[in-house]
Amino acid sequence: MLTEPRLTWNVIADVRQLFDFPFMVNALRAGTIVAVLAAVIGWFMVVRRQTFAGHTLALIGFPGAAAATLLGVGVLYGFFAFCAAGALVIALVPRSGSTRFSEESAVIGTVQAVALGAGFLFVTLYHGNLNGLSALLFGSYLGVTGTQVTTLLIVAACGTLFIAIVGRPLLFASVDPSTASANGVPVTLLAVGFLVVLGLTAAEVSQITGALLVFALLVLPAATAQALSTRPGRGIAIAVGVSVAITWLGLGVAYYTPYPIGFWVTTFAFVAYVGSLGGRQIVRTVHR
Amino acid sequence: MTTAIELDQVYVRLGGHNAVCDATLVVDPGEFVAILGPNGAGKTTLLKAILGLLPVAEGGLTVFGHPPRHSDVRVAYLPQRRNFDPGVRIRGSDLVRLGLDGHRWGFPLPFLDRRTGAAQRVRDAIERVGASSYADRPIGEMSGGEQQRLLIAQALVRRPTLLLLDEPLDSLDLPNQAAVAALIDDVRREGSITVLLVAHDVNPILQYLDGVIYMAGGHAICGSPADVITSETLSNLYGTPIEVLRASDGRLVVVGHPEPPAVHSDRHEHAH
């Protein structure tokens, strides 16, 4: 067995080497689960223009994780509990009809500020080591356990099932809420449900990319897909493909280099997005 | 024969005050009727009551002889609309499709489509409004007139017998206003659909109208355009002198409209 990563010219041997370590196998499993969920939920988040909410929900995970560490509970549960609670707060703060969106931003901004402040307090109380802090914020793929993979899988399955059941009315409510409501779509209920699922998704993505870099998997694959296709089914399929590919690439490259996974996943996601915009521009020029 | 819409001394309360006040009116099947009046007069509230989205506080309201039901498939509704943002990357045809089955649970999967007639119904509705050439483009990249045609297709795809439109001509330039008004009239004649349309300016639709409902401060009067849009009737309705002038081309100009200025800012928000 190898003791340290060594890149050879034999690609098959390199890939096989990744699977020699149980921690790498767990990281790949967790990464794949997270990537699929992030792409599906992210696609709807981008259509619904709730990226600010998504970002805030991810940041709320940080005090959750810090509080869990302080209490000696699993970090993952801290993420889930805080993200879901934060989603409910954002969804249920009452606001009046026409100024809904500006007020929503104010509520989200407030929640975000309070959450970050609390997170910093918890970290200080723990006298936490800085390694743990940077993993919470910028991601790490080390030390994912089999139990965590199972938990991630269950939550991801629930999130995907939610979309499978409400996907069509959710799309209607996202692009055309007033007509959807007149046609009998429970617009408000769907909005609350989606925010909670978005919160859980942000918590899952944080496990790989850290709380600050969730957009690498939540926004960029979805934005890439939207640039490439205007069809919902095809768009989500592209998003999943991009998301899984950049996660695998990120994990593989992070294993062989001393640089952190958050950086690699973000970089590959960015390359995919810029590539899709460029591709769209070329297609347009050719069509003219 | 049952009436399409019948209101008998209807009151609708909105936030503690009467948004619709003692409204009595009848719309017969197949008629094209406009709801006119200044902002805040209760036009949209009246539409929402007919849709069953708002409860009637007092009086009797029937739609085809029955109390209004929320999400009745025979009633199609075009809400008052801002244009779609240029960033909305959903195809026009998908939006029309959502009008047909968007309220159903599940996820839209393209390969399930071939077995149902749904795709054909969507194509027919798009063809009907003359949008076939651009329906597959993202809705956000279309002009206001193109968007409005697709939204009418979205309403027609459910094959309604009553079409309620809230200011569908508002965001359009004059040639498009005339074209969309003519399209609505065509659709109505062809499908014997009853049309109730909230408008700010009566002129683009005047030649098609069977009746008008003029509203002011929650009160409504209804009748033929020639009876209602007169200096005398409108002066009585508003309780202030109003003059109706007829231009040489037949267009009507209402002078002395009491427009509450506060509501204006509200309208601008919708326009975005």
Coordinates of C-alpha atoms in Angstrom, one line a residue:
Chain A
M1 CA 0.0 0.0 0.0
L2 CA 1.2 3.5 -0.8
T3 CA 2.0 5.8 2.0
E4 CA 1.7 9.1 0.1
P5 CA 0.1 10.2 -3.1
R6 CA 2.3 9.7 -6.1
L7 CA 1.1 10.8 -9.6
T8 CA 2.4 8.5 -12.4
W9 CA 1.8 8.7 -16.1
N10 CA -0.5 5.7 -15.9
V11 CA -3.9 7.2 -15.5
I12 CA -5.6 3.9 -14.6
A13 CA -3.1 3.2 -11.9
D14 CA -3.6 6.8 -10.6
V15 CA -7.4 6.3 -10.4
R16 CA -7.0 2.9 -8.9
Q17 CA -4.8 4.4 -6.2
L18 CA -7.6 6.7 -5.2
F19 CA -9.8 3.7 -4.4
D20 CA -7.1 2.1 -2.3
F21 CA -7.9 4.2 0.7
P22 CA -11.2 3.8 2.5
F23 CA -11.2 7.5 3.4
M24 CA -11.0 8.4 -0.4
V25 CA -13.8 5.9 -1.2
N26 CA -16.0 7.5 1.4
A27 CA -15.1 11.0 0.1
L28 CA -16.0 10.0 -3.4
R29 CA -19.3 8.4 -2.3
A30 CA -20.2 11.5 -0.2
G31 CA -19.1 13.8 -3.0
T32 CA -21.2 12.1 -5.6
I33 CA -24.3 12.1 -3.4
V34 CA -23.8 15.8 -2.6
A35 CA -23.1 16.7 -6.2
V36 CA -26.3 15.1 -7.5
L37 CA -28.5 16.8 -4.8
A38 CA -26.8 20.2 -5.2
A39 CA -27.3 20.2 -9.0
V40 CA -31.0 19.3 -8.8
I41 CA -31.9 21.8 -6.0
G42 CA -29.5 24.4 -7.4
W43 CA -31.2 24.4 -10.7
F44 CA -34.5 25.3 -9.1
M45 CA -32.8 27.8 -6.8
V46 CA -31.3 29.6 -9.8
V47 CA -34.7 29.6 -11.6
R48 CA -36.4 31.0 -8.4
R49 CA -33.6 33.6 -7.9
Q50 CA -33.0 32.5 -4.4
T51 CA -29.2 32.4 -4.5
F52 CA -28.9 34.9 -1.7
A53 CA -31.1 32.7 0.4
G54 CA -29.1 29.7 -0.5
H55 CA -25.8 31.4 0.4
T56 CA -27.2 32.5 3.8
L57 CA -28.5 29.0 4.5
A58 CA -25.0 27.7 3.9
L59 CA -23.5 30.3 6.2
I60 CA -26.1 29.4 8.9
G61 CA -24.5 25.9 8.8
F62 CA -21.3 27.3 10.2
P63 CA -22.6 28.3 13.7
G64 CA -24.5 25.0 13.6
A65 CA -21.4 23.1 13.1
A66 CA -19.5 25.2 15.7
A67 CA -22.3 24.7 18.2
A68 CA -22.3 20.9 17.6
T69 CA -18.5 20.8 18.1
L70 CA -19.0 22.8 21.3
L71 CA -21.7 20.4 22.6
G72 CA -19.8 17.3 21.4
V73 CA -22.5 16.3 18.9
G74 CA -21.8 15.2 15.3
V75 CA -21.0 18.2 13.2
L76 CA -23.3 17.0 10.4
Y77 CA -26.3 17.2 12.7
G78 CA -25.4 20.8 13.7
F79 CA -25.4 21.7 10.0
F80 CA -28.7 20.1 9.3
A81 CA -30.5 21.5 12.4
F82 CA -29.3 25.1 11.9
C83 CA -29.9 25.1 8.1
A84 CA -33.4 23.7 8.4
A85 CA -34.3 26.1 11.2
G86 CA -32.8 29.1 9.3
A87 CA -34.9 28.1 6.3
L88 CA -38.0 28.1 8.4
V89 CA -37.2 31.6 9.8
I90 CA -36.6 33.0 6.3
A91 CA -39.7 31.4 4.9
L92 CA -42.1 32.2 7.8
V93 CA -41.2 35.8 8.7
P94 CA -44.5 37.5 7.6
R95 CA -44.2 40.1 4.9
S96 CA -46.6 42.1 2.9
G97 CA -47.6 41.5 -0.7
S98 CA -46.0 43.8 -3.2
T99 CA -42.7 44.6 -1.4
R100 CA -42.1 40.9 -0.7
F101 CA -38.7 40.6 -2.5
S102 CA -36.9 43.6 -1.0
E103 CA -38.2 42.7 2.5
E104 CA -37.1 39.1 2.0
S105 CA -33.5 40.4 1.2
A106 CA -33.6 42.3 4.5
V107 CA -34.7 39.3 6.5
I108 CA -32.1 37.1 4.9
G109 CA -29.3 39.6 5.4
T110 CA -30.3 39.9 9.1
V111 CA -30.3 36.2 9.6
Q112 CA -27.0 35.9 7.9
A113 CA -25.3 38.5 10.1
V114 CA -26.6 37.0 13.3
A115 CA -25.6 33.5 12.2
L116 CA -22.0 34.5 11.4
G117 CA -21.7 36.4 14.6
A118 CA -22.9 33.4 16.7
G119 CA -20.6 31.0 14.8
F120 CA -17.6 33.1 15.6
L121 CA -18.7 33.2 19.3
F122 CA -19.0 29.4 19.4
V123 CA -15.6 28.9 17.8
T124 CA -14.1 31.3 20.3
L125 CA -15.8 29.5 23.2
Y126 CA -14.4 26.2 22.0
H127 CA -10.9 27.7 21.8
G128 CA -11.1 25.8 18.6
N129 CA -8.1 24.8 16.5
L130 CA -7.9 26.8 13.3
N131 CA -7.7 23.7 11.2
G132 CA -11.2 22.8 12.1
L133 CA -12.4 26.3 11.4
S134 CA -10.9 26.4 7.9
A135 CA -12.4 23.0 7.1
L136 CA -15.8 24.3 8.2
L137 CA -15.5 27.3 6.0
F138 CA -13.6 26.1 3.0
G139 CA -14.2 22.4 3.0
S140 CA -12.3 19.2 3.5
Y141 CA -12.7 15.6 2.2
L142 CA -10.8 13.9 5.0
G143 CA -12.5 11.9 7.7
V144 CA -15.9 11.2 6.1
T145 CA -17.2 8.2 7.9
G146 CA -19.5 5.4 6.6
T147 CA -22.3 6.6 8.9
Q148 CA -22.0 10.1 7.5
V149 CA -22.2 8.8 4.0
T150 CA -25.4 7.0 4.9
T151 CA -26.9 10.1 6.6
L152 CA -26.0 12.2 3.5
L153 CA -27.6 9.5 1.2
I154 CA -30.9 9.5 3.2
V155 CA -31.2 13.3 3.3
A156 CA -30.3 13.5 -0.4
A157 CA -32.8 10.8 -1.3
C158 CA -35.5 12.8 0.5
G159 CA -34.5 16.0 -1.3
T160 CA -34.6 14.3 -4.7
L161 CA -37.9 12.7 -3.9
F162 CA -39.3 16.1 -3.0
I163 CA -38.4 17.4 -6.4
A164 CA -39.8 14.3 -8.1
I165 CA -43.1 14.9 -6.4
V166 CA -43.4 18.7 -6.6
G167 CA -41.1 19.5 -9.6
R168 CA -43.8 20.6 -12.0
P169 CA -45.9 22.8 -9.8
L170 CA -42.7 24.2 -8.2
L171 CA -41.5 25.2 -11.7
F172 CA -44.8 26.9 -12.4
A173 CA -44.8 28.7 -9.1
S174 CA -41.2 29.8 -9.7
V175 CA -41.6 31.4 -13.1
D176 CA -45.3 32.5 -12.9
P177 CA -46.5 32.6 -9.3
S178 CA -49.8 34.6 -9.9
T179 CA -51.1 32.3 -12.7
A180 CA -49.9 29.2 -10.8
S181 CA -51.8 30.4 -7.7
A182 CA -55.0 31.0 -9.8
N183 CA -54.6 27.5 -11.3
G184 CA -54.6 26.0 -7.9
V185 CA -50.9 25.6 -7.1
P186 CA -50.2 26.0 -3.4
V187 CA -47.5 28.6 -4.0
T188 CA -46.7 29.6 -0.4
L189 CA -46.5 26.0 0.8
L190 CA -44.2 25.1 -2.0
A191 CA -42.0 28.1 -1.2
V192 CA -41.6 27.0 2.4
G193 CA -41.0 23.4 1.5
F194 CA -38.4 24.4 -1.1
L195 CA -36.5 26.6 1.3
V196 CA -36.3 23.8 3.9
V197 CA -34.9 21.4 1.2
L198 CA -32.5 24.2 0.1
G199 CA -31.3 24.5 3.7
L200 CA -30.7 20.7 3.9
T201 CA -28.9 20.8 0.6
A202 CA -26.7 23.7 1.6
A203 CA -25.8 21.7 4.8
E204 CA -24.9 18.7 2.6
V205 CA -22.8 20.7 0.2
S206 CA -20.9 22.3 3.1
Q207 CA -19.6 18.9 4.0
I208 CA -17.5 18.9 0.8
T209 CA -16.9 22.6 -0.1
G210 CA -17.2 24.2 3.3
A211 CA -19.9 26.8 4.3
L212 CA -18.3 29.6 2.2
L213 CA -17.9 27.7 -1.1
V214 CA -21.3 26.0 -1.4
F215 CA -22.0 28.0 -4.6
A216 CA -19.4 25.9 -6.4
L217 CA -21.9 23.1 -6.5
L218 CA -25.1 24.9 -5.8
V219 CA -25.0 27.7 -8.3
L220 CA -22.3 27.1 -10.9
P221 CA -23.5 23.7 -12.3
A222 CA -27.1 25.0 -12.4
A223 CA -26.0 28.3 -14.1
T224 CA -23.9 26.3 -16.6
A225 CA -26.9 24.1 -17.4
Q226 CA -29.2 27.1 -17.8
A227 CA -26.8 28.6 -20.3
L228 CA -26.8 25.4 -22.3
S229 CA -30.4 24.4 -22.3
T230 CA -33.8 26.0 -21.7
R231 CA -35.6 22.7 -21.2
P232 CA -36.1 21.8 -17.5
G233 CA -35.4 18.0 -17.8
R234 CA -32.4 18.4 -20.0
G235 CA -31.1 21.4 -17.9
I236 CA -31.2 19.4 -14.7
A237 CA -29.5 16.4 -16.3
I238 CA -26.7 18.7 -17.5
A239 CA -26.4 20.3 -14.1
V240 CA -26.0 16.8 -12.5
G241 CA -23.4 15.8 -15.0
V242 CA -21.3 19.0 -14.5
S243 CA -21.7 18.8 -10.7
V244 CA -20.6 15.2 -10.5
A245 CA -17.7 15.7 -12.9
I246 CA -16.3 18.7 -11.1
T247 CA -16.6 17.0 -7.7
W248 CA -14.7 13.9 -8.9
L249 CA -12.1 16.0 -10.6
G250 CA -11.8 18.2 -7.5
L251 CA -11.4 15.2 -5.2
G252 CA -8.9 13.5 -7.6
V253 CA -6.7 16.6 -8.0
A254 CA -6.9 17.5 -4.3
Y255 CA -5.7 14.1 -3.4
Y256 CA -2.6 14.4 -5.6
T257 CA -1.8 18.1 -4.7
P258 CA -1.2 19.9 -1.4
Y259 CA -4.0 22.4 -2.2
P260 CA -7.5 22.3 -0.7
I261 CA -10.5 20.7 -2.3
G262 CA -12.6 23.8 -2.0
F263 CA -10.3 25.6 -4.3
W264 CA -10.2 22.9 -6.9
V265 CA -14.0 22.3 -7.0
T266 CA -14.6 26.0 -7.3
T267 CA -12.0 26.4 -10.1
F268 CA -13.4 23.5 -12.2
A269 CA -16.9 24.8 -11.7
F270 CA -15.8 28.2 -12.8
V271 CA -14.1 26.8 -15.9
A272 CA -17.3 24.9 -16.8
Y273 CA -19.4 28.0 -16.4
V274 CA -17.2 30.2 -18.5
G275 CA -16.9 27.5 -21.1
S276 CA -20.7 27.2 -21.3
L277 CA -21.1 31.0 -21.8
G278 CA -18.4 30.9 -24.5
G279 CA -20.1 27.9 -26.1
R280 CA -23.5 29.7 -26.2
Q281 CA -21.9 32.8 -27.7
I282 CA -20.3 30.7 -30.5
V283 CA -23.6 28.9 -31.2
R284 CA -25.3 32.2 -31.5
T285 CA -22.7 33.6 -33.8
V286 CA -22.9 30.5 -36.0
H287 CA -26.7 30.7 -36.2
R288 CA -26.6 34.3 -37.4
Chain B
M1 CA -80.2 30.1 -20.5
T2 CA -77.9 30.7 -17.5
T3 CA -75.8 33.8 -17.3
A4 CA -72.0 33.6 -17.5
I5 CA -71.5 35.9 -14.5
E6 CA -74.1 37.4 -12.3
L7 CA -73.6 39.7 -9.3
D8 CA -76.4 40.7 -7.0
Q9 CA -75.6 43.4 -4.5
V10 CA -72.1 42.0 -4.0
Y11 CA -69.7 43.3 -1.3
V12 CA -66.0 42.2 -1.2
R13 CA -63.9 43.3 1.8
L14 CA -60.2 43.8 1.5
G15 CA -58.1 44.8 4.5
G16 CA -61.1 46.1 6.5
H17 CA -62.8 48.3 3.8
N18 CA -65.2 47.5 1.0
A19 CA -63.2 47.1 -2.1
V20 CA -66.3 46.2 -4.0
C21 CA -69.5 47.8 -2.8
D22 CA -73.1 46.9 -3.8
A23 CA -72.2 45.7 -7.3
T24 CA -75.0 44.3 -9.4
L25 CA -74.3 43.2 -12.9
V26 CA -74.9 40.5 -15.5
V27 CA -72.6 39.2 -18.2
D28 CA -74.1 36.8 -20.8
P29 CA -72.2 33.9 -22.3
G30 CA -70.0 34.9 -25.3
E31 CA -70.0 38.6 -24.4
F32 CA -66.9 40.7 -24.5
V33 CA -67.1 43.0 -21.4
A34 CA -64.5 45.5 -20.2
I35 CA -64.0 46.6 -16.6
L36 CA -62.9 50.2 -16.6
G37 CA -62.1 52.8 -13.9
P38 CA -59.2 54.5 -12.1
N39 CA -56.7 52.7 -10.0
G40 CA -57.9 51.5 -6.7
A41 CA -61.5 51.3 -8.0
G42 CA -61.8 47.6 -7.2
K43 CA -61.3 46.2 -10.7
T44 CA -58.8 43.5 -9.8
T45 CA -60.7 42.7 -6.6
L46 CA -63.9 42.1 -8.6
L47 CA -61.9 39.7 -10.9
K48 CA -60.5 37.9 -7.9
A49 CA -64.0 37.4 -6.4
I50 CA -65.2 36.0 -9.7
L51 CA -62.2 33.6 -9.7
G52 CA -63.0 32.5 -6.1
L53 CA -59.7 33.8 -4.9
L54 CA -61.4 36.3 -2.6
P55 CA -64.6 35.6 -0.6
V56 CA -67.8 37.5 -1.2
A57 CA -68.8 39.2 2.1
E58 CA -72.4 39.9 1.1
G59 CA -74.7 39.4 -1.8
G60 CA -74.9 36.7 -4.5
L61 CA -72.2 35.9 -7.0
T62 CA -72.5 33.1 -9.6
V63 CA -70.3 31.9 -12.4
F64 CA -72.3 29.8 -15.0
G65 CA -75.0 29.5 -12.3
H66 CA -72.8 28.2 -9.5
P67 CA -70.8 29.9 -6.8
P68 CA -67.2 30.6 -8.0
R69 CA -64.8 27.7 -7.4
H70 CA -61.1 28.2 -6.9
S71 CA -59.1 26.8 -9.8
D72 CA -62.1 26.0 -11.9
V73 CA -60.8 24.5 -15.2
R74 CA -63.4 26.4 -17.3
V75 CA -62.1 29.7 -16.1
A76 CA -58.8 31.0 -17.3
Y77 CA -57.1 34.0 -15.7
L78 CA -54.3 36.3 -16.9
P79 CA -53.0 38.2 -13.9
Q80 CA -51.9 41.8 -14.1
R81 CA -48.4 41.5 -15.3
R82 CA -45.0 42.8 -15.3
N83 CA -42.9 41.4 -18.2
F84 CA -40.7 38.4 -17.7
D85 CA -37.2 39.3 -16.7
P86 CA -34.7 38.8 -19.6
G87 CA -32.9 36.2 -17.4
V88 CA -35.9 33.8 -17.3
R89 CA -34.6 31.0 -19.5
I90 CA -37.7 28.9 -19.8
R91 CA -39.1 28.3 -23.3
G92 CA -42.4 30.0 -24.2
S93 CA -43.9 26.6 -25.1
D94 CA -43.0 25.2 -21.7
L95 CA -44.8 28.1 -20.1
V96 CA -47.9 27.3 -22.1
R97 CA -47.6 23.7 -21.1
L98 CA -47.6 24.7 -17.5
G99 CA -50.9 26.3 -18.0
L100 CA -52.3 22.9 -18.9
D101 CA -50.8 20.6 -16.3
G102 CA -48.5 22.9 -14.1
H103 CA -50.9 22.3 -11.1
R104 CA -50.4 18.5 -11.2
W105 CA -47.8 16.8 -9.0
G106 CA -44.9 15.1 -10.5
F107 CA -41.9 16.1 -12.6
P108 CA -42.1 17.0 -16.4
L109 CA -40.3 14.2 -18.3
P110 CA -40.2 14.7 -22.0
F111 CA -40.4 11.0 -23.0
L112 CA -43.8 10.6 -21.2
D113 CA -45.2 13.2 -23.5
R114 CA -45.7 11.2 -26.7
R115 CA -48.5 9.1 -25.3
T116 CA -50.8 12.0 -24.3
G117 CA -52.4 14.6 -26.4
A118 CA -51.0 17.3 -24.2
A119 CA -48.2 18.3 -26.6
Q120 CA -50.7 18.6 -29.4
R121 CA -52.9 20.8 -27.3
V122 CA -50.0 23.1 -26.5
R123 CA -49.1 23.3 -30.2
D124 CA -52.7 24.1 -31.1
A125 CA -52.9 26.9 -28.5
I126 CA -49.6 28.4 -29.7
E127 CA -50.7 28.2 -33.3
R128 CA -54.0 29.9 -32.4
V129 CA -52.2 33.0 -31.1
G130 CA -49.8 33.0 -34.0
A131 CA -46.7 32.4 -31.8
S132 CA -45.4 29.2 -33.5
S133 CA -42.3 30.8 -34.9
Y134 CA -40.9 32.0 -31.6
A135 CA -42.5 29.8 -29.0
D136 CA -39.4 27.7 -28.4
R137 CA -37.3 30.8 -27.5
P138 CA -36.8 31.7 -23.8
I139 CA -39.7 33.8 -22.7
G140 CA -37.4 36.4 -21.1
E141 CA -35.9 37.2 -24.5
M142 CA -39.2 37.9 -26.2
S143 CA -40.9 41.3 -26.7
G144 CA -43.8 42.4 -24.6
G145 CA -46.3 41.6 -27.4
E146 CA -44.8 38.1 -27.9
Q147 CA -45.0 37.4 -24.2
Q148 CA -48.6 38.5 -24.0
R149 CA -49.6 36.3 -27.0
L150 CA -48.0 33.3 -25.3
L151 CA -49.7 34.1 -22.0
I152 CA -53.0 34.1 -23.9
A153 CA -52.1 30.7 -25.3
Q154 CA -51.3 29.6 -21.8
A155 CA -54.9 30.6 -20.8
L156 CA -56.5 29.0 -23.9
V157 CA -54.7 25.7 -23.5
R158 CA -57.2 24.7 -20.7
R159 CA -60.0 25.3 -23.2
P160 CA -61.9 27.7 -20.9
T161 CA -65.4 29.1 -21.4
L162 CA -64.6 32.2 -19.4
L163 CA -61.5 34.3 -19.9
L164 CA -60.5 36.9 -17.3
L165 CA -57.7 39.3 -18.2
D166 CA -56.3 41.9 -15.9
E167 CA -54.8 44.8 -18.0
P168 CA -53.4 42.6 -20.8
L169 CA -52.8 45.6 -23.0
D170 CA -51.0 47.7 -20.5
S171 CA -47.4 47.0 -21.2
L172 CA -47.8 47.0 -25.0
D173 CA -47.2 49.7 -27.6
L174 CA -50.1 50.9 -29.6
P175 CA -49.9 48.6 -32.7
N176 CA -49.5 45.6 -30.3
Q177 CA -52.5 46.8 -28.3
A178 CA -54.6 46.8 -31.4
A179 CA -53.3 43.4 -32.5
V180 CA -53.7 41.7 -29.1
A181 CA -57.2 43.2 -28.7
A182 CA -58.2 41.8 -32.1
L183 CA -56.7 38.4 -31.2
I184 CA -58.7 38.3 -28.0
D185 CA -61.9 39.1 -29.9
D186 CA -61.1 36.4 -32.5
V187 CA -60.5 33.8 -29.9
R188 CA -63.7 34.7 -28.2
R189 CA -65.8 34.4 -31.4
E190 CA -64.2 31.2 -32.4
G191 CA -64.5 29.4 -29.1
S192 CA -67.7 31.1 -27.9
I193 CA -65.7 32.2 -24.8
T194 CA -67.0 34.9 -22.5
V195 CA -64.3 37.6 -22.0
L196 CA -64.0 39.9 -19.1
L197 CA -61.1 42.3 -19.5
V198 CA -59.8 44.9 -17.1
A199 CA -58.5 47.9 -19.1
H200 CA -57.1 51.3 -18.4
D201 CA -57.9 52.7 -21.8
V202 CA -61.1 51.6 -23.5
N203 CA -60.2 52.7 -27.0
P204 CA -58.2 49.7 -28.3
I205 CA -61.1 47.4 -27.4
L206 CA -64.0 49.7 -27.9
Q207 CA -65.1 48.3 -31.3
Y208 CA -65.3 44.7 -29.9
L209 CA -67.2 45.4 -26.7
D210 CA -70.7 44.2 -25.8
G211 CA -70.7 45.9 -22.5
V212 CA -68.7 47.8 -20.0
I213 CA -68.5 47.8 -16.2
Y214 CA -67.3 51.1 -14.9
M215 CA -66.0 51.2 -11.4
A216 CA -65.3 54.0 -9.0
G217 CA -64.6 53.6 -5.3
G218 CA -65.9 50.1 -5.2
H219 CA -69.2 51.0 -6.9
A220 CA -69.9 49.6 -10.3
I221 CA -72.3 50.4 -13.1
C222 CA -72.7 48.2 -16.1
G223 CA -74.3 48.5 -19.5
S224 CA -73.5 49.1 -23.2
P225 CA -70.5 51.4 -23.9
A226 CA -72.8 54.0 -25.4
D227 CA -74.9 54.1 -22.2
V228 CA -72.2 54.0 -19.6
I229 CA -69.4 56.1 -21.0
T230 CA -71.2 59.4 -21.1
S231 CA -70.6 62.6 -19.2
E232 CA -73.8 62.2 -17.2
T233 CA -73.4 58.6 -16.1
L234 CA -69.8 59.0 -15.1
S235 CA -70.4 62.3 -13.3
N236 CA -73.1 60.5 -11.2
L237 CA -70.7 57.6 -10.5
Y238 CA -67.8 59.8 -9.4
G239 CA -70.0 62.5 -7.8
T240 CA -67.8 65.1 -9.6
P241 CA -68.2 66.7 -13.0
I242 CA -66.7 64.4 -15.7
E243 CA -66.7 65.1 -19.4
V244 CA -66.6 62.4 -22.1
L245 CA -65.3 63.7 -25.4
R246 CA -65.5 61.9 -28.7
A247 CA -62.6 62.5 -31.1
S248 CA -63.2 62.6 -34.9
D249 CA -61.9 59.0 -35.2
G250 CA -64.4 57.7 -32.7
R251 CA -61.9 57.5 -29.8
L252 CA -63.3 58.4 -26.4
V253 CA -61.5 60.8 -24.0
V254 CA -62.6 61.0 -20.4
V255 CA -61.7 64.3 -18.8
G256 CA -61.7 65.0 -15.0
H257 CA -60.9 61.4 -13.9
P258 CA -60.2 61.6 -10.2
E259 CA -56.9 59.5 -10.1
P260 CA -55.7 59.0 -6.6
P261 CA -52.0 59.9 -6.9
A262 CA -50.9 57.4 -4.1
V263 CA -51.8 54.4 -6.2
H264 CA -49.6 55.6 -9.1
S265 CA -46.3 54.5 -7.4
D266 CA -47.9 51.1 -6.8
R267 CA -48.5 50.7 -10.5
H268 CA -44.8 51.4 -11.3
E269 CA -43.7 48.6 -9.1
H270 CA -45.9 46.2 -11.1
A271 CA -44.4 47.4 -14.3
H272 CA -41.0 46.1 -13.4

